[in-house]
Short mmCIF file of C-alpha atoms in Angstrom, two decimals:
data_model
loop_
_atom_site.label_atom_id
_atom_site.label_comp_id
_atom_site.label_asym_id
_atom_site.label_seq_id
_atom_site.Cartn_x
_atom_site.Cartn_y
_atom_site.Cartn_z
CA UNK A 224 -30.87 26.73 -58.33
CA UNK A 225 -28.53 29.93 -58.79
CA UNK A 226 -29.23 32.89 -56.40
CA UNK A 227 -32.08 30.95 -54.56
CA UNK A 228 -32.17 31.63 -50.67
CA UNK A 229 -33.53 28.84 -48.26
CA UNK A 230 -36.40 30.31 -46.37
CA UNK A 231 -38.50 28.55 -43.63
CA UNK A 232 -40.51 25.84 -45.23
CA UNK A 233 -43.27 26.33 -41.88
CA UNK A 234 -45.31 28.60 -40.12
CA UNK A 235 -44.21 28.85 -36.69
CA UNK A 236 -45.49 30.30 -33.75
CA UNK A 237 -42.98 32.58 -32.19
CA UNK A 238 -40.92 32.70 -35.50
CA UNK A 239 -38.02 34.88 -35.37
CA UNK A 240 -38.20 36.71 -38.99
CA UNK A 241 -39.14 40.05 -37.56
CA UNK A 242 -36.13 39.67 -35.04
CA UNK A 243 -33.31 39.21 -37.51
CA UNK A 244 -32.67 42.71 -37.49
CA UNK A 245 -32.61 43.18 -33.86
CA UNK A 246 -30.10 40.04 -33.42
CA UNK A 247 -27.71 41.02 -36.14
CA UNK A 248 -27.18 44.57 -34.67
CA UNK A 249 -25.76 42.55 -31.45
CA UNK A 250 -23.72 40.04 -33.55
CA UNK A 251 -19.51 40.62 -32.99
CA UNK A 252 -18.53 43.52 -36.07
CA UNK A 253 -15.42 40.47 -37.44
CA UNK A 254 -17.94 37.59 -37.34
CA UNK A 255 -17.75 37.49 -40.99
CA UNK A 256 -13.71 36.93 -40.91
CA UNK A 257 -13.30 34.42 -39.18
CA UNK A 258 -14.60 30.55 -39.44
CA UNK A 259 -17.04 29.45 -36.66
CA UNK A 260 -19.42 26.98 -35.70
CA UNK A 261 -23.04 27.91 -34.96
CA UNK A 262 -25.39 26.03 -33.23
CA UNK A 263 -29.22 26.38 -32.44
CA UNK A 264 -30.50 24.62 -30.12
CA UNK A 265 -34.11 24.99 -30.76
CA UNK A 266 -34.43 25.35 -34.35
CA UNK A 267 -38.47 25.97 -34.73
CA UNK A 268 -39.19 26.90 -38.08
CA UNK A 269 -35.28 27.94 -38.45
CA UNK A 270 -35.80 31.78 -39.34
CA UNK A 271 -32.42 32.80 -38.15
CA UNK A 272 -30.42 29.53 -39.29
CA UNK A 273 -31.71 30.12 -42.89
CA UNK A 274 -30.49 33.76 -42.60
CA UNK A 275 -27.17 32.71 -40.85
CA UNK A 276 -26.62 30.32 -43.67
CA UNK A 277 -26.80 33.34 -46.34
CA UNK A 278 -25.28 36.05 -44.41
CA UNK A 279 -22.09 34.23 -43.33
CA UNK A 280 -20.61 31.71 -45.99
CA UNK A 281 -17.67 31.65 -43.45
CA UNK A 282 -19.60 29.28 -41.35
CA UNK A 283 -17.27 26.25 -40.79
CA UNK A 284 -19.92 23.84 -38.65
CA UNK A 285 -23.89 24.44 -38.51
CA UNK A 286 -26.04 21.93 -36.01
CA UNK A 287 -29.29 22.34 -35.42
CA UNK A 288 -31.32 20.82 -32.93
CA UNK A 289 -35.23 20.61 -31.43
CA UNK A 290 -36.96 18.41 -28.54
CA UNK A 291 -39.74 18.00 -31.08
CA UNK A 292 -38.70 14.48 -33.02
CA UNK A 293 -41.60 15.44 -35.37
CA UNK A 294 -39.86 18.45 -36.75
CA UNK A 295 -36.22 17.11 -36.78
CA UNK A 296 -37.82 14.32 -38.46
CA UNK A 297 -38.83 16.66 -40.92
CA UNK A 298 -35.58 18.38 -41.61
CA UNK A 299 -34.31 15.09 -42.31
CA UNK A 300 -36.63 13.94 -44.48
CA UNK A 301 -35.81 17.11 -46.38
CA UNK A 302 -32.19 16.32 -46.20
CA UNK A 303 -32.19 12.83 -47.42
CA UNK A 304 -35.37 11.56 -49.04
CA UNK A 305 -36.34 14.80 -50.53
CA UNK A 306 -38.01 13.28 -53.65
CA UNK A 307 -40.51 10.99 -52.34
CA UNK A 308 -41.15 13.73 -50.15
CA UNK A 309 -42.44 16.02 -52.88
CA UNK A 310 -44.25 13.38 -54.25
CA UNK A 311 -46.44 12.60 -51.79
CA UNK A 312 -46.53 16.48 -50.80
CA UNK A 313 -47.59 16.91 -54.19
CA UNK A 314 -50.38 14.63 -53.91
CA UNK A 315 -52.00 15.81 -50.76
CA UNK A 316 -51.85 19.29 -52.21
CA UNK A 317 -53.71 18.33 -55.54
CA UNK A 318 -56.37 16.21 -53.34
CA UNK A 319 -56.77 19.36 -50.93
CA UNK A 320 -56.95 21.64 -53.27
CA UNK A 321 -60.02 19.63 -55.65
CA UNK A 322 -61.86 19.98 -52.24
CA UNK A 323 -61.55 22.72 -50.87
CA UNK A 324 -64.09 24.56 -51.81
CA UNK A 325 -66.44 22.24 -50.07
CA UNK A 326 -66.08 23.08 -46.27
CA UNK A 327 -66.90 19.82 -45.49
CA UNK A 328 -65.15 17.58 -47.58
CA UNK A 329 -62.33 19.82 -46.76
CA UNK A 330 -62.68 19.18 -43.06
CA UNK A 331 -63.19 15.67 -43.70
CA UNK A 332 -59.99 15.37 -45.40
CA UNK A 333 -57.87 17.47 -42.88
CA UNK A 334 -58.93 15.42 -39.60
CA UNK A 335 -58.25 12.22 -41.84
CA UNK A 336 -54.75 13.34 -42.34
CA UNK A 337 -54.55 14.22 -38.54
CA UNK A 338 -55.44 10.99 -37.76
CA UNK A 339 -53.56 9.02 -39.72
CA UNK A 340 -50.23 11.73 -38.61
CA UNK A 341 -51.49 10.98 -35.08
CA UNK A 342 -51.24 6.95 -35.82
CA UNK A 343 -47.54 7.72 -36.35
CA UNK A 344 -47.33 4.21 -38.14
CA UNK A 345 -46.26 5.75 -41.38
CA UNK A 346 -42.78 6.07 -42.82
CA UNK A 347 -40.69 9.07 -41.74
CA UNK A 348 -41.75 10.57 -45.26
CA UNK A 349 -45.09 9.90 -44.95
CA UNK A 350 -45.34 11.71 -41.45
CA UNK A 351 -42.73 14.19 -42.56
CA UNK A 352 -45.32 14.80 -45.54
CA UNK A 353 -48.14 14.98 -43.34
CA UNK A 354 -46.76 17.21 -41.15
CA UNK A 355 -46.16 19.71 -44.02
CA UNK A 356 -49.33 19.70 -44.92
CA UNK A 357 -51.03 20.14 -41.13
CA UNK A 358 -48.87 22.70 -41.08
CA UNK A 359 -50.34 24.16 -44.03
CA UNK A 360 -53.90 23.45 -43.33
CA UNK A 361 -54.38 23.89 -39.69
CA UNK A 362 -55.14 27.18 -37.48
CA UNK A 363 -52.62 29.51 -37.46
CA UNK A 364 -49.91 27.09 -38.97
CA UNK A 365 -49.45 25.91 -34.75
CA UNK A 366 -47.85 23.14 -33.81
CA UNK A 367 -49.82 22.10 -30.45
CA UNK A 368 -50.17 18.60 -29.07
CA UNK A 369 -51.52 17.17 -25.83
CA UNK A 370 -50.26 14.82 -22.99
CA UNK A 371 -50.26 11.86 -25.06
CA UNK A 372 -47.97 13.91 -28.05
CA UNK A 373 -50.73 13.51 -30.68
CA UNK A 374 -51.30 17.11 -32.60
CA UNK A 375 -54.61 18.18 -32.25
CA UNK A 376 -54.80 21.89 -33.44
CA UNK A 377 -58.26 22.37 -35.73
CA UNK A 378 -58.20 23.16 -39.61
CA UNK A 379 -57.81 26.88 -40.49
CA UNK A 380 -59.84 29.48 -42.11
CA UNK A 381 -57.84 30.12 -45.22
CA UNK A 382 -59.95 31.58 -47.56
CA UNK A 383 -57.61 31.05 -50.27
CA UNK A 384 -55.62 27.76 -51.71
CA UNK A 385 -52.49 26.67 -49.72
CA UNK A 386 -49.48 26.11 -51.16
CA UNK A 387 -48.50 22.95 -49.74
CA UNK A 388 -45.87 21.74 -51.87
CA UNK A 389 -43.19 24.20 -52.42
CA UNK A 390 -40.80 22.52 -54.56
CA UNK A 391 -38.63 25.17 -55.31
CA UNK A 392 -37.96 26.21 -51.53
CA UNK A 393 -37.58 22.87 -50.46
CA UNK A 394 -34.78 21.63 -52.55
CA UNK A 395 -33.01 25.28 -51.74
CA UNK A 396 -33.67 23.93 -47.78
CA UNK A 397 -32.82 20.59 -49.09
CA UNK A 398 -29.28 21.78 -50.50
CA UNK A 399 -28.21 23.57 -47.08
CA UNK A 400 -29.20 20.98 -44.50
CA UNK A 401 -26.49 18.50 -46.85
CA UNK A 402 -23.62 20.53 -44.35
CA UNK A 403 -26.02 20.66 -41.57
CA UNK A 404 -26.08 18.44 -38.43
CA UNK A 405 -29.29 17.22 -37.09
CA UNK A 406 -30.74 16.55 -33.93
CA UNK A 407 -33.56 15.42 -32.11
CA UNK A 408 -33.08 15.60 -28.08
CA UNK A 409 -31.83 18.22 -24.81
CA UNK A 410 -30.47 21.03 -25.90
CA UNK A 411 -27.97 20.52 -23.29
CA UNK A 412 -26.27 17.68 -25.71
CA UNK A 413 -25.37 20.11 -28.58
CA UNK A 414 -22.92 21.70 -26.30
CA UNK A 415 -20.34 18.53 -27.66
CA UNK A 416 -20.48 20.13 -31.26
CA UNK A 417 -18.93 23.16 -30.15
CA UNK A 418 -15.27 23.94 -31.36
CA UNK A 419 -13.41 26.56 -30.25
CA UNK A 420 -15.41 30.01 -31.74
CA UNK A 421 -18.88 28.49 -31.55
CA UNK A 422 -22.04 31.35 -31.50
CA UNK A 423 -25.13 29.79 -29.54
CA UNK A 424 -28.93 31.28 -30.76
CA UNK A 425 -31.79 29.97 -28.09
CA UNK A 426 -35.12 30.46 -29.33
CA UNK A 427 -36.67 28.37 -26.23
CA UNK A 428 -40.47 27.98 -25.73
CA UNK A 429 -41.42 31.71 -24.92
CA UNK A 430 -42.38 32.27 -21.15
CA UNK A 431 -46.28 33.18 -21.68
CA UNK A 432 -47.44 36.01 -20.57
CA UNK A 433 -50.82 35.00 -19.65
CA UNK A 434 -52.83 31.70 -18.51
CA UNK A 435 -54.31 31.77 -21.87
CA UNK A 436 -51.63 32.81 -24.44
CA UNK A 437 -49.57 30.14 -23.52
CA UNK A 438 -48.01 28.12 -26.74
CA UNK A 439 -45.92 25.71 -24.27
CA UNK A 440 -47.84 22.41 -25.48
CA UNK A 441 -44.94 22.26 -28.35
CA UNK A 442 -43.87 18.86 -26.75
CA UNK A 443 -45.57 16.56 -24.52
CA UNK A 444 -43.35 17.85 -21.75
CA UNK A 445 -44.36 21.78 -20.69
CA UNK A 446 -41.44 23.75 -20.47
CA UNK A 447 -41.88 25.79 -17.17
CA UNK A 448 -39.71 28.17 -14.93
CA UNK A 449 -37.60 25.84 -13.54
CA UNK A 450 -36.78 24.83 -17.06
CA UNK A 451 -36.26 28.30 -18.15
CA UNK A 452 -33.94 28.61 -15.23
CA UNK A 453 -31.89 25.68 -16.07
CA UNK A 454 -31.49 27.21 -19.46
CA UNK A 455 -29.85 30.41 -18.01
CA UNK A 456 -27.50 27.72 -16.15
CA UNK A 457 -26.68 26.19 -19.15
CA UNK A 458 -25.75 29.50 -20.68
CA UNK A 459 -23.53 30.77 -17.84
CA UNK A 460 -21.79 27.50 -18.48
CA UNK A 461 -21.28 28.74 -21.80
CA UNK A 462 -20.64 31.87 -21.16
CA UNK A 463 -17.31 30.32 -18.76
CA UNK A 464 -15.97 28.05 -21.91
CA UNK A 465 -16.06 31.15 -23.70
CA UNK A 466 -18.77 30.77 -25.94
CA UNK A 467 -20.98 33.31 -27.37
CA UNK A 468 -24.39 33.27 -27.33
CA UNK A 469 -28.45 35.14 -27.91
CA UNK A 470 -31.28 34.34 -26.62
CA UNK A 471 -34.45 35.61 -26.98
CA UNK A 472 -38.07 35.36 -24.86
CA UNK A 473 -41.02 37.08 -23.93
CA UNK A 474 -40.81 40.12 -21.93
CA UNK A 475 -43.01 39.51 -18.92
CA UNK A 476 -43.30 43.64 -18.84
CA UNK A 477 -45.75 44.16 -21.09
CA UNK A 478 -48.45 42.67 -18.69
CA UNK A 479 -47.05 43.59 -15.31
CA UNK A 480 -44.07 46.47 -15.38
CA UNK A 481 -43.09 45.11 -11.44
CA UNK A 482 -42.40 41.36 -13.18
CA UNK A 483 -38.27 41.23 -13.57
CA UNK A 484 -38.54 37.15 -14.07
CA UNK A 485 -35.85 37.57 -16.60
CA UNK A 486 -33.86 41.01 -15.30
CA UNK A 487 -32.72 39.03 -12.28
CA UNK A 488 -32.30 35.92 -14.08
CA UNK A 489 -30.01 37.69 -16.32
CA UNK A 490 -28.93 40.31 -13.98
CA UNK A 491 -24.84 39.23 -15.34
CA UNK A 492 -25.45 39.60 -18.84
CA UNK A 493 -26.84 42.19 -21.23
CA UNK A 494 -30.69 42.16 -21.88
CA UNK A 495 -31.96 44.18 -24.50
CA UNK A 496 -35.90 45.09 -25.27
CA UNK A 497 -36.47 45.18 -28.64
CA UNK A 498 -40.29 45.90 -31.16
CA UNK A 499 -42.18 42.96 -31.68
CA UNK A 500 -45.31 42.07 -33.38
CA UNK A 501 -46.48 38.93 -32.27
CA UNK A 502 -49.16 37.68 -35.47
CA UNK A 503 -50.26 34.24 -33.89
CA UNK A 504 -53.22 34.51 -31.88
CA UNK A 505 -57.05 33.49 -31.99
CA UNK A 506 -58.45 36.84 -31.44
CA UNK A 507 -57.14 39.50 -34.06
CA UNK A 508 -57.47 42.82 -31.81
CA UNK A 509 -54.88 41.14 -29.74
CA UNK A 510 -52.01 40.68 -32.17
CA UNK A 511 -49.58 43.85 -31.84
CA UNK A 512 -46.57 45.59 -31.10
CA UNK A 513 -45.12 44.41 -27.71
CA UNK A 514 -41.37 44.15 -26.90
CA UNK A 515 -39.75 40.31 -26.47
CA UNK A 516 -35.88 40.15 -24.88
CA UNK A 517 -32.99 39.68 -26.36
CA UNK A 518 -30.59 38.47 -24.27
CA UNK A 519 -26.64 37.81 -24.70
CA UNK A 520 -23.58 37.40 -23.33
CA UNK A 521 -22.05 40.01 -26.19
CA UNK A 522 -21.46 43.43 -24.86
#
C-alpha cells in the first residue's frame, strides 16, 4: 500500500497524538543520521511508535512492550495472523452494525462479546478480534478491568456506526510490526534490547490527579507511587549506561500548585510543562487544556 502511514488501530486513554509535537522539539537535532534502536516500554495505543516509524527510516531496532498481555496479544495477532483477524473483525462489524439501531439488541450484543472476551477461552485471534471491537464499542474506547483482570467498561453512546474493521490501517500496522519486537511483561526487561544508541519513550500509567479521574485499573495490578518511583530508578539507570530517554505524566500542578511529586523526583533531569487537552472523561465540561510533563534526560 504505497504512501500509506500506520496510525493507531485503538482509542486510548492518555494517547500521546497531541504530544508528538512537544516530544519531537526535545528529540537530539542528528537523530535522523545515525542508526539507533528505540524502545517503548509501554506502548498503549502506540501514537509515538507509529510516528517514530515514519519520521526516522534510520531506525535500526524497534521493540515495543506493555504489562497488558491483552494488547501485546493484539499487536501480534496483527503481526502474524492478520487475515483471520479481519475476518472475524469483519463479521462482528457487519452483525453490530444490522443492530445497532436497536438500543437493545445493540446492548445485548456488546455485553455478549464482553463476556465471551472475559471467558478468555478463545483463540488469540478471536480475543485479539474481540478486543478490537470492545474497543470500538465501549465508553470512551477505555480499556479498564477489575481485580480479577476481566474488562468491564459499559457500551458507548456513539450515535453514529463504528468502524470496526479497518482493513486498510491494519495491514499498514500489520507491515511495520514485521521489524518490530514484541513484548508482553516489566518494562524493566526491555532494557536487554538496547544496543549501544538506544532512545527510551515511557508513556507509564499517568499519576491521577484526583480520587476519581484515576485510569490506573489498566492491569489487574494498580500502578502507584512507589511504582512510579521505581520507574525514575530505572531511568537514572539508564541515564548512567548512557541511554537517552522521555517520559511523560500528569502534572500534579494543575490541582494543587504546592504538589512537586515529580519536580523532586526529577530534580537531576530536565522537566518540561507542555499544553494538553485531555478528551477522555465522563463528564464533558471537564475535558480541557491542562499541562502533562515531559520529562528527559536530553538537555
Amino acid at each position: 500500500m504505497p504512501n500509506s502511514i500506520a496510525k493507531p488501530f485503538l482509542k486510548w486513554a492518555g494517547g500521546k497524538t497531541q504530544l508528538i509535537d512537544e516530544i519531537e522539539n526535545q528529540l537530539p537535532e542528528n537523530l535522523s543520521e545515525i542508526p539507533f534502536t528505540y524502545i517503548e516500554p509501554f506502548v498503549g495505543s502506540g501514537a509515538v511508535f507509529f510516528w517514530m516509524i515514519e519520521k526516522f527510516p534510520n531506525i535500526e531496532k524497534v521493540v515495543i512492550n506493555d504489562i497488558n498481555s491483552d494488547l501485546t496479544n493484539c499487536y501480534l495477532t496483527i503481526k502474524d495472523d492478520l487475515d483471520d483477524l479481519l475476518t472475524t473483525l469483519s463479521m462482528y462489524q457487519l452483525e453490530y452494525h444490522s443492530v445497532f439501531k436497536d438500543k437493545e439488541l445493540a446492548k445485548e450484543y456488546f455485553y455478549d462479546k464482553r463476556l465471551l472476551f472475559n471467558t478468555r477461552k478463545s483463540t488469540r485471534t478471536i480475543q485479539s478480534a474481540l478486543f478490537i471491537f470492545l474497543n470500538k464499542t465501549c465508553f470512551n474506547g477505555l480499556y479498564r478491568v477489575n481485580g480479577k483482570n476481566q474488562f468491564n467498561v459499559p457500551i458507548g453512546r456513539s450515535h453514529s456506526l463504528p468502524n470496526i474493521c479497518n482493513e486498510d490501517n491494519l495491514r499498514v500496522v500489520s507491515e511495520v510490526l514485521q521489524k518490530t519486537v514484541i513484548l508482553n511483561g516489566d518494562y524493566s526487561e526491555t532494557l536487554k534490547h538496547a544496543s549501544e544508541c538506544t532512545l527510551f519513550y515511557f508513556d507509564p500509567p499517568y499519576k491521577p490527579l484526583s480520587e476519581t479521574s484515576s485510569f490506573n485499573s489498566y492491569a489487574k495490578d494498580v500502578f502507584d507511587d512507589a511504582q512510579q518511583i521505581r520507574l525514575k530508578e530505572f531511568c537514572r539507570t539508564l541515564n548512567s549506561l548512557g541511554h537517552q530517554w522521555i517520559l511523560s505524566n500528569s502534572d500534579m500542578k494543575n490541582v494543587n500548585p504546592d504538589d512537586n511529586f515529580f519536580d523532586d523526583l526529577y530534580e537531576e533531569f530536565n522537566v518540561l510543562r507542555v499544553n494538553a487537552r485531555r478528551s477522555i472523561n465522563s463528564k464533558g465540561n471537564k475535558r480541557g487544556n491542562l499541562t502533562e510533563l515531559l520529562i528527559t534526560n536530553l538537555f
